């Protein structure tokens, strides 16, 4: 039996892989204008990093992590033994914890330094139940800014995220930006107790998962998709009514900067996000079509305590990540065509086999001169070579037959203008250069 890709994973076939490259390049171009530089961290980290950073009680850590064990350690575990803490590894379910770990490890924000602005793109792994827009391996593009607490950092990141979506082709009318503040370690504990008490008052109307959540992290009940729970949570106390003065001011400043920049948003006091590290500003962009319940195409927020959680000095932080595959679904739903990234400047067609050797050499000369050039390798008829050239979108076709070869020329056809001319073999490169410039 043939072996397929693992459940919840997808191959990016050439068209989509080309679009992924374009997506990453667009991100580097847009985020680069805001001072973000690339960083690459391992796809595997010590499990402890995610437990401490993302939170032991989150779904991502408690249910969805893929643990990576070497063959030797697996044998040890199966034999009932134990392995060293540093050998407990997990595939990254998200990028923030790894980037913050790298910032701390390499002291990228020494005291008094300018903030470190970092961006990354790559695969993340979550053992979720696969469905449309929800995979077990998916690609994210993300940014993290460490070392600045100012609301202008939050606002510029949100503006940058919306600029990126526009640049990549997602129409503003088919997405909505939601924002909220989650408070800080001063105001959130009291608010959390209020929500816990509220959940207990409504215990008989809530599902079992929400009641279990009431014990560990009552705010997660805001994320429950069940109708009954959602109705109860509508009446729950809202964090924005319980922020301390500093958090209220910070949130107001972020909103004022977004207003000033003309960025449309909706405040959503029930937006809590699924990762435990958030403090103050959180935001999410939801697509209106094509994604069903998995409609978040990007999200993020501030995490001023995360660096300390992973053993660093106090360093405020903020970032976001967006899901490539969900963006593709949103683009398809909006009827946006992917830009064709492949180009073919010249197709060299052979009239018969006797000219293949010279045609091969010509193709190579053109490629070496920087032109995307193709030829047939399957002994097709001249007619079907033209069809292939058409399919590849070739701008020009050079026809080489025994007569042309004897004369030392090719017949060069401009496919768009439907014109052709004889060009000397040694002048094909120069002619392509003139035509393309
Ligand atoms: P997140 O909301 O968990 O945040 O993920 C960000 C985006 O990744 C989501 O909005 C979604 O587009 C995509 N995504 C998440 N899970 C899946 C999945 N199973 N299948 C397909 N796409 C998915 C984070 O990961 C945070 N690290 C964001 C952040 C950066 N916060 C601060 N800095």
Tab-separated table of N, CA and C in Angstrom, residues 4-17 19-20 123-125 130-139 323-329 332 338:
chain	number	residue	atom	x	y	z
A	4	UNK	N	0.973	7.609	2.635
A	4	UNK	CA	0.584	9.014	2.478
A	4	UNK	C	1.223	9.880	3.558
A	5	UNK	N	1.088	11.203	3.383
A	5	UNK	CA	1.596	12.140	4.402
A	5	UNK	C	0.838	11.899	5.711
A	6	UNK	N	1.483	12.106	6.865
A	6	UNK	CA	0.793	11.876	8.146
A	6	UNK	C	-0.483	12.709	8.272
A	7	UNK	N	-1.433	12.187	9.030
A	7	UNK	CA	-2.701	12.873	9.246
A	7	UNK	C	-2.445	14.293	9.787
A	8	UNK	N	-3.164	15.249	9.213
A	8	UNK	CA	-3.032	16.621	9.711
A	8	UNK	C	-1.830	17.370	9.150
A	9	UNK	N	-1.131	16.753	8.195
A	9	UNK	CA	-0.028	17.467	7.531
A	9	UNK	C	-0.362	17.594	6.047
A	10	UNK	N	0.245	18.537	5.385
A	10	UNK	CA	-0.039	18.751	3.962
A	10	UNK	C	1.253	19.000	3.212
A	11	UNK	N	1.294	18.486	1.982
A	11	UNK	CA	2.414	18.839	1.117
A	11	UNK	C	2.097	20.205	0.505
A	12	UNK	N	3.083	21.070	0.449
A	12	UNK	CA	2.904	22.299	-0.332
A	12	UNK	C	3.456	21.992	-1.718
A	13	UNK	N	2.575	21.747	-2.668
A	13	UNK	CA	3.003	21.429	-4.040
A	13	UNK	C	3.527	22.717	-4.688
A	14	UNK	N	4.249	22.594	-5.832
A	14	UNK	CA	4.992	23.769	-6.330
A	14	UNK	C	4.236	25.105	-6.332
A	15	UNK	N	2.982	25.145	-6.811
A	15	UNK	CA	2.293	26.445	-6.857
A	15	UNK	C	2.188	27.056	-5.463
A	16	UNK	N	1.816	26.197	-4.487
A	16	UNK	CA	1.620	26.709	-3.128
A	16	UNK	C	2.965	26.990	-2.454
A	17	UNK	N	3.969	26.148	-2.774
A	17	UNK	CA	5.300	26.378	-2.196
A	17	UNK	C	5.880	27.687	-2.733
A	19	UNK	N	4.070	30.199	-3.577
A	19	UNK	CA	3.316	31.256	-2.891
A	19	UNK	C	3.829	31.430	-1.456
A	20	UNK	N	4.214	30.324	-0.816
A	20	UNK	CA	4.799	30.393	0.547
A	20	UNK	C	6.074	31.237	0.499
A	123	UNK	N	7.598	25.950	10.199
A	123	UNK	CA	6.556	25.025	10.648
A	123	UNK	C	6.410	24.958	12.161
A	124	UNK	N	5.161	24.821	12.604
A	124	UNK	CA	4.813	24.623	14.023
A	124	UNK	C	4.015	23.319	14.095
A	125	UNK	N	3.971	22.716	15.263
A	125	UNK	CA	3.384	21.374	15.380
A	125	UNK	C	2.425	21.326	16.563
A	130	UNK	N	-7.466	17.184	13.314
A	130	UNK	CA	-7.399	17.932	12.049
A	130	UNK	C	-8.782	18.268	11.499
A	131	UNK	N	-8.924	19.430	10.964
A	131	UNK	CA	-10.138	19.844	10.238
A	131	UNK	C	-9.733	21.006	9.341
A	132	UNK	N	-10.699	21.518	8.574
A	132	UNK	CA	-10.350	22.610	7.659
A	132	UNK	C	-9.699	23.765	8.458
A	133	UNK	N	-8.530	24.176	8.034
A	133	UNK	CA	-7.855	25.285	8.720
A	133	UNK	C	-7.186	24.883	10.021
A	134	UNK	N	-7.233	23.582	10.351
A	134	UNK	CA	-6.549	23.149	11.574
A	134	UNK	C	-5.701	21.934	11.245
A	135	UNK	N	-4.392	22.108	11.309
A	135	UNK	CA	-3.476	21.032	10.953
A	135	UNK	C	-2.573	20.698	12.125
A	136	UNK	N	-1.877	19.576	11.963
A	136	UNK	CA	-0.928	19.182	13.003
A	136	UNK	C	0.465	19.745	12.726
A	137	UNK	N	0.750	19.961	11.459
A	137	UNK	CA	1.928	20.760	11.098
A	137	UNK	C	1.426	21.888	10.209
A	138	UNK	N	1.740	23.117	10.599
A	138	UNK	CA	1.290	24.266	9.819
A	138	UNK	C	2.408	25.298	9.828
A	139	UNK	N	2.322	26.264	8.928
A	139	UNK	CA	3.385	27.269	8.828
A	139	UNK	C	2.930	28.603	9.389
A	323	UNK	N	-1.084	32.441	10.432
A	323	UNK	CA	-1.049	31.094	9.875
A	323	UNK	C	-1.126	31.138	8.358
A	324	UNK	N	-0.083	30.602	7.715
A	324	UNK	CA	-0.023	30.650	6.246
A	324	UNK	C	-1.199	29.908	5.613
A	325	UNK	N	-1.451	28.670	6.056
A	325	UNK	CA	-2.493	27.859	5.396
A	325	UNK	C	-3.870	28.516	5.546
A	326	UNK	N	-4.126	29.123	6.717
A	326	UNK	CA	-5.427	29.796	6.881
A	326	UNK	C	-5.508	31.038	5.992
A	327	UNK	N	-4.395	31.718	5.799
A	327	UNK	CA	-4.401	32.883	4.900
A	327	UNK	C	-4.707	32.430	3.472
A	328	UNK	N	-4.167	31.261	3.074
A	328	UNK	CA	-4.442	30.744	1.730
A	328	UNK	C	-5.946	30.482	1.585
A	329	UNK	N	-6.556	29.883	2.616
A	329	UNK	CA	-8.013	29.615	2.558
A	329	UNK	C	-8.790	30.934	2.459
A	332	UNK	N	-8.440	32.287	-1.052
A	332	UNK	CA	-9.263	31.530	-1.998
A	332	UNK	C	-10.722	31.939	-1.866
A	338	UNK	N	-3.480	33.491	-6.846
A	338	UNK	CA	-2.083	33.569	-6.408
A	338	UNK	C	-1.248	34.124	-7.554
